[in-house]
XYZ file of N, CA and C in Angstrom:
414
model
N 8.339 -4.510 4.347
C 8.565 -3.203 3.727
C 8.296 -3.257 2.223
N 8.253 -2.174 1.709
C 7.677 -1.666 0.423
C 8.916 -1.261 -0.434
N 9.351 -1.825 -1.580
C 10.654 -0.365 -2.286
C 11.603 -1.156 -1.819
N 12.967 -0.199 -2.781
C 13.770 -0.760 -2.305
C 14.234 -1.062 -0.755
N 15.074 -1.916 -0.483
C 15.071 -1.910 1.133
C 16.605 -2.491 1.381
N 16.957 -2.208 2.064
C 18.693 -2.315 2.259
C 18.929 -3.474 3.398
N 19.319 -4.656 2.800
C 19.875 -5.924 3.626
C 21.537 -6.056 3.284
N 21.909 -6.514 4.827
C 23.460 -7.084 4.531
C 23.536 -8.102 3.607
N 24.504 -7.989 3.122
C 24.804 -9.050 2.722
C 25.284 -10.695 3.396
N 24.835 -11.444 2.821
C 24.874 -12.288 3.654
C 23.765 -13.067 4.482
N 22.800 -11.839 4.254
C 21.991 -11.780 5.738
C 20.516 -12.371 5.022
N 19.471 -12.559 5.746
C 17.875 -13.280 4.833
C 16.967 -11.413 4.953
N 16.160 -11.591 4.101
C 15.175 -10.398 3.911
C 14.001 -11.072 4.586
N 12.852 -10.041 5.538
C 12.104 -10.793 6.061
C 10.626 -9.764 5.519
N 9.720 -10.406 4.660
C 8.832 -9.698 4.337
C 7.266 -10.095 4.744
N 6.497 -9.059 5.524
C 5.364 -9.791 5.429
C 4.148 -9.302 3.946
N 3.941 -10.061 3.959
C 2.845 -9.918 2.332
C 1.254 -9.777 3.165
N 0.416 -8.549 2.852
C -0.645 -8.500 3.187
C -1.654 -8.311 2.607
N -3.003 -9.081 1.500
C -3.666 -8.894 1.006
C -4.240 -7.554 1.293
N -5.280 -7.296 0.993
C -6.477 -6.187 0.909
C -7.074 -7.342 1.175
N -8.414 -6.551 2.062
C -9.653 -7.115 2.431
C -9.904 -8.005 1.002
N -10.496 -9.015 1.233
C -11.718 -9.849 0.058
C -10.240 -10.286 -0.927
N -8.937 -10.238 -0.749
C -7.880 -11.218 -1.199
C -7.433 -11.961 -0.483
N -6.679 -12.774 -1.275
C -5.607 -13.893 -0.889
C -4.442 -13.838 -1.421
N -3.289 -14.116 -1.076
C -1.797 -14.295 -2.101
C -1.980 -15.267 -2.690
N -1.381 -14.896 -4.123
C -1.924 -16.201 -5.275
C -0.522 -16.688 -5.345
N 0.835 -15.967 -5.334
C 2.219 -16.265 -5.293
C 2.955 -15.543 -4.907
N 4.355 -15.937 -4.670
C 4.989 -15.365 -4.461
C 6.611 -15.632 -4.942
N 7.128 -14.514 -5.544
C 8.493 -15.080 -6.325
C 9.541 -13.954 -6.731
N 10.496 -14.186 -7.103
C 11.638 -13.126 -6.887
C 13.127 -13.793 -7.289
N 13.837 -12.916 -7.461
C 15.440 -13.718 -7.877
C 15.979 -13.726 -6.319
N 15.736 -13.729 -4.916
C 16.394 -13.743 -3.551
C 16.285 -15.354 -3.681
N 14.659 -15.957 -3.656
C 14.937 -17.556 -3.809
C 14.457 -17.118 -2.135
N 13.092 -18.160 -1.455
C 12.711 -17.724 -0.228
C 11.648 -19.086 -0.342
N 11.265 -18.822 1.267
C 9.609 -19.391 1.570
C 8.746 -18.551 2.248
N 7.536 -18.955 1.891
C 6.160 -17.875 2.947
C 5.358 -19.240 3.486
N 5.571 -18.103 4.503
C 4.648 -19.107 5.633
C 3.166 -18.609 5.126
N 2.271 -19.619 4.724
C 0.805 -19.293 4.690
C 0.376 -18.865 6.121
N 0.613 -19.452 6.589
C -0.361 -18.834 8.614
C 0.252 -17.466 8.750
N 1.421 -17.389 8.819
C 1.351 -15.659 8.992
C 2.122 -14.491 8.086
N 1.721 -15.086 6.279
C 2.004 -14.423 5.487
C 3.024 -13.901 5.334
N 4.454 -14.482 5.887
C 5.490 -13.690 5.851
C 6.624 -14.746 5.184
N 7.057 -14.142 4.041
C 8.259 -14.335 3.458
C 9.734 -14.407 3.874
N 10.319 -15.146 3.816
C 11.544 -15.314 4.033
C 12.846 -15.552 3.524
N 13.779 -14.245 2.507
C 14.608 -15.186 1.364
C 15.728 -15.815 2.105
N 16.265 -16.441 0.928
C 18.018 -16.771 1.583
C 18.613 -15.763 1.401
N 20.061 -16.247 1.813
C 20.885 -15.170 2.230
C 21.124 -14.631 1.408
N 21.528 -13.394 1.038
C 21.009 -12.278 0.220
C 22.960 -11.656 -0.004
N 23.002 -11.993 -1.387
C 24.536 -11.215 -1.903
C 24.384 -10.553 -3.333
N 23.350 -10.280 -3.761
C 23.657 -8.783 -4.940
C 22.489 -8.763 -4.361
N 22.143 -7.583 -5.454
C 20.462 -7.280 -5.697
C 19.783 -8.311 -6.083
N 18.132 -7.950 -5.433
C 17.151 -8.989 -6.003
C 16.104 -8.748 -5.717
N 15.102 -8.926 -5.735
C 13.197 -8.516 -5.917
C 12.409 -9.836 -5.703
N 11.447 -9.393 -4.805
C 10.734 -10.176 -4.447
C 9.381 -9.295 -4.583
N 8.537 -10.201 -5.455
C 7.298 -9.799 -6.033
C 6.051 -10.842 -5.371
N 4.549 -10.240 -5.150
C 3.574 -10.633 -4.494
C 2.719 -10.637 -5.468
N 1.241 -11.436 -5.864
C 0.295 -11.578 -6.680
C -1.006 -11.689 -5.808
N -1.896 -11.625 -6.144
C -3.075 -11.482 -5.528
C -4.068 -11.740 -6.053
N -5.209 -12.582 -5.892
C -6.657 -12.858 -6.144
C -7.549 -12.704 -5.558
N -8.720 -12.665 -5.859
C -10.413 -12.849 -5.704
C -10.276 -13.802 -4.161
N -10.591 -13.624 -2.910
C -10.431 -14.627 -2.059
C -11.743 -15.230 -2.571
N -11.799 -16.955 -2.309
C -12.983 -17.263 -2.271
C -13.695 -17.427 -0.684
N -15.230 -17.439 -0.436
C -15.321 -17.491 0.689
C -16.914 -18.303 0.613
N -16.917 -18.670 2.075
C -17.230 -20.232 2.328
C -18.313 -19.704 3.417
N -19.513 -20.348 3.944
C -20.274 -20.170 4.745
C -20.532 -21.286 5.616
N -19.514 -20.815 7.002
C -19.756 -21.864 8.183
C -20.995 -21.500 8.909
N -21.942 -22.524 8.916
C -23.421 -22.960 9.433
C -23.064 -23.711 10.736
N -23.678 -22.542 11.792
C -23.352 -23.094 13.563
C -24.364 -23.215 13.974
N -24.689 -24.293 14.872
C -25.770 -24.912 15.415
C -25.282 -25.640 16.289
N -25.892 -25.126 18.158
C -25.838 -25.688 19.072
C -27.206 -26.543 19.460
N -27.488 -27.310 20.050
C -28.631 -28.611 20.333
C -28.751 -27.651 21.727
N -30.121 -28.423 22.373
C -31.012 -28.111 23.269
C -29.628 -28.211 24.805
N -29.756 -27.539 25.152
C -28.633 -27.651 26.556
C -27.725 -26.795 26.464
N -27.411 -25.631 25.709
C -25.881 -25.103 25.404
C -25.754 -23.936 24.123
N -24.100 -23.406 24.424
C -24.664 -22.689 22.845
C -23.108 -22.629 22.487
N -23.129 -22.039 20.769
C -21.627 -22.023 20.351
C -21.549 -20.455 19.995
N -20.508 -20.254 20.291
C -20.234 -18.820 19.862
C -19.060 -18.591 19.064
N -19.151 -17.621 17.878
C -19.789 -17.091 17.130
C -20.799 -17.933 17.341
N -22.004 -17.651 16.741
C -23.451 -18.763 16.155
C -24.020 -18.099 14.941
N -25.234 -18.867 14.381
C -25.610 -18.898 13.045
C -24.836 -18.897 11.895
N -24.645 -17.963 10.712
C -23.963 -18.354 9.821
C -22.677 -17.281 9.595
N -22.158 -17.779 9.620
C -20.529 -16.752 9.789
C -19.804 -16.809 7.586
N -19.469 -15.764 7.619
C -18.445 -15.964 6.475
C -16.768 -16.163 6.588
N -16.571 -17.243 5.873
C -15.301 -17.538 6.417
C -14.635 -17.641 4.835
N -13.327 -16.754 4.795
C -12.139 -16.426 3.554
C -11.880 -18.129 3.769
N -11.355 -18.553 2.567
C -10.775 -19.865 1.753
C -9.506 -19.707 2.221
N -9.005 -20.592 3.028
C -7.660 -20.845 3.783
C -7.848 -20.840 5.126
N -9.308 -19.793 5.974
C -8.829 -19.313 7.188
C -9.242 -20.339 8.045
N -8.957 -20.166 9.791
C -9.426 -20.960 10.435
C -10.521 -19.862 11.413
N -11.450 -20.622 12.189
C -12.304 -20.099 13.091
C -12.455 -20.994 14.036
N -12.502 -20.267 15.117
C -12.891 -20.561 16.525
C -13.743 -20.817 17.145
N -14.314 -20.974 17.780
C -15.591 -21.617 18.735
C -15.389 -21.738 19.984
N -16.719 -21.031 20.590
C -16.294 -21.568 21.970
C -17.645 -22.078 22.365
N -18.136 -23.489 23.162
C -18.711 -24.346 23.188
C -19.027 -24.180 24.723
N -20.667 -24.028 25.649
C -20.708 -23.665 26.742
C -22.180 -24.314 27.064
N -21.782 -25.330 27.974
C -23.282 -25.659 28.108
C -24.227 -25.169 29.209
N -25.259 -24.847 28.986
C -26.452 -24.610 29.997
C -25.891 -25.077 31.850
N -26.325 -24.584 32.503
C -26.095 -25.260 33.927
C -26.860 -26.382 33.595
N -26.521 -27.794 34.038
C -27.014 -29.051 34.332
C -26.751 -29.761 32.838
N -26.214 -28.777 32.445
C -25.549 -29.849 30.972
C -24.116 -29.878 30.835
N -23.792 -31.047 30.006
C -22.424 -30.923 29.857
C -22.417 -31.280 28.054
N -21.452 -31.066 27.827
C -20.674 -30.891 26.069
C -20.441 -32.378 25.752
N -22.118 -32.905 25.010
C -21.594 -34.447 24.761
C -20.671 -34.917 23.268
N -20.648 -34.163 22.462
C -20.592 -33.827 20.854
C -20.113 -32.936 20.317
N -18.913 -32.371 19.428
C -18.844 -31.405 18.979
C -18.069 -32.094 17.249
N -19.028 -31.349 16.813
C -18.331 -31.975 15.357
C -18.399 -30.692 14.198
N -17.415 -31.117 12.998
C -16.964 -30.233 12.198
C -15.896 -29.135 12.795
N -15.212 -29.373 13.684
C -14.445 -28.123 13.997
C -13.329 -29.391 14.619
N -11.762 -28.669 15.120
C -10.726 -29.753 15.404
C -10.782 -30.247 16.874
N -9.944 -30.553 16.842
C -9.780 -31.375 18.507
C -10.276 -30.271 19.570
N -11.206 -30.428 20.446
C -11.700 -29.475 21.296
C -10.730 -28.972 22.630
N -10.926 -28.425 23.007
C -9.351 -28.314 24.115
C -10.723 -27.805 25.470
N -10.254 -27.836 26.438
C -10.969 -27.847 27.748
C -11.947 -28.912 27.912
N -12.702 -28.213 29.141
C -13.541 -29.964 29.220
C -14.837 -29.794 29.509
N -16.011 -30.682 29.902
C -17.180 -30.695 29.198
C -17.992 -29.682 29.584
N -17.570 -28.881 30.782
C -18.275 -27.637 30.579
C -18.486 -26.492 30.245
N -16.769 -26.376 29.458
C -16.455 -25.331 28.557
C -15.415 -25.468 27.776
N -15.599 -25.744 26.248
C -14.649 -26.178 25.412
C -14.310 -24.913 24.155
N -13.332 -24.983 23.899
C -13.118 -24.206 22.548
C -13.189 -24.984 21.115
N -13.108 -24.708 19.944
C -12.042 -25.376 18.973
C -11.840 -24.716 18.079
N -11.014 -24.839 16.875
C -10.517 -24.546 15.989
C -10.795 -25.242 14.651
N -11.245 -24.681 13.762
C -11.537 -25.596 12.728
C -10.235 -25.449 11.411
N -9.693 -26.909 10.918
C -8.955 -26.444 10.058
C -8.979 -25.363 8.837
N -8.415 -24.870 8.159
C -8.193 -24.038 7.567
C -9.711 -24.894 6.024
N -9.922 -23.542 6.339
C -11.632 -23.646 5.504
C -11.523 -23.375 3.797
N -11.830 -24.734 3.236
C -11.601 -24.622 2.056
C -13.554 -24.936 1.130
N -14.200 -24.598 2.082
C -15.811 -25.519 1.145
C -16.855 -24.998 2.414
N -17.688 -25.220 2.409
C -19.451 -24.941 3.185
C -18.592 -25.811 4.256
N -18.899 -25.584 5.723
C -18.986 -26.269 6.882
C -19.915 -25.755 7.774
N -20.250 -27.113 8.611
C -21.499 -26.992 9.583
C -20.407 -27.205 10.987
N -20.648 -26.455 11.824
C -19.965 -27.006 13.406
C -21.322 -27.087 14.163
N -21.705 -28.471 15.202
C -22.329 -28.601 15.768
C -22.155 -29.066 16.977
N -22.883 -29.226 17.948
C -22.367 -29.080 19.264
C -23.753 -30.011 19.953
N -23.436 -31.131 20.781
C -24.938 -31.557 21.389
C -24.738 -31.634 22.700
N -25.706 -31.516 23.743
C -25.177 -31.527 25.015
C -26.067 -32.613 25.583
N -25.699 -33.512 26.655
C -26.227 -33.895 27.703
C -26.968 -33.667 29.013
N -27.800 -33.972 29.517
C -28.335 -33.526 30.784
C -27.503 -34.259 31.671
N -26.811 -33.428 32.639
C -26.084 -34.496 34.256
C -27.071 -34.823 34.651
């Protein structure tokens, strides 16, 4: 919520903080005394006995260009060159051709399923990344 906002006393304030497109939260701070979760932008003070304010800041996001490239046998999706905000993570899903299977997948995290259809997740994107993917013939 926005404005003043009415908590028990006693009780924690729960705020989520939401950039504008093409930002990021640069801080966050206030006399409640709290933490924000970066993954889902939401603030949390302690327990709350007078008044107190909790204030949000905001910057320029920077943003990063993940370069996708699947090899002969298969493909990754999203593909080609994606723009990815400074902090975020992206997904992939990794699918090989009939008579191939998923020998390789690099730049992105631990792949989850198995070699004929994998996902992943790439950590939280701070610079240029390439995800690539090579497949095998059975």
């Amino acid at each position: 919520p926005a404005g003043a906002v009415g908590v028990a006393s006693g009780t924690s304030g729960t705020f989520t903080i939401m950039p504008n497109s093409g930002y990021r939260i640069s801080s966050v701070s206030g006399t409640c005394g709290g933490t924000l979760s970066e993954e889902t932008n939401t603030y949390i003070t302690k327990a709350i006995t007078g008044n107190c304010t909790v204030s949000a800041s905001f910057t320029k996001a920077t943003t990063y260009t993940v370069s996708v490239d699947a090899g002969i046998g298969g493909t990754i999706s999203p593909s080609g060159y994606i723009t990815a905000t400074s902090g975020t993570r992206k997904t992939f899903t990794i699918t090989p051709d009939p008579g191939y299977r998923v020998s390789s997948i690099g730049g992105c995290g631990i792949p989850s399923g198995d070699d004929t259809y994998m996902t992943c997740t790439t950590s939280p994107i701070t610079a240029n990344l390439m995800v690539t993917a090579t497949f095998t013939k059975q």
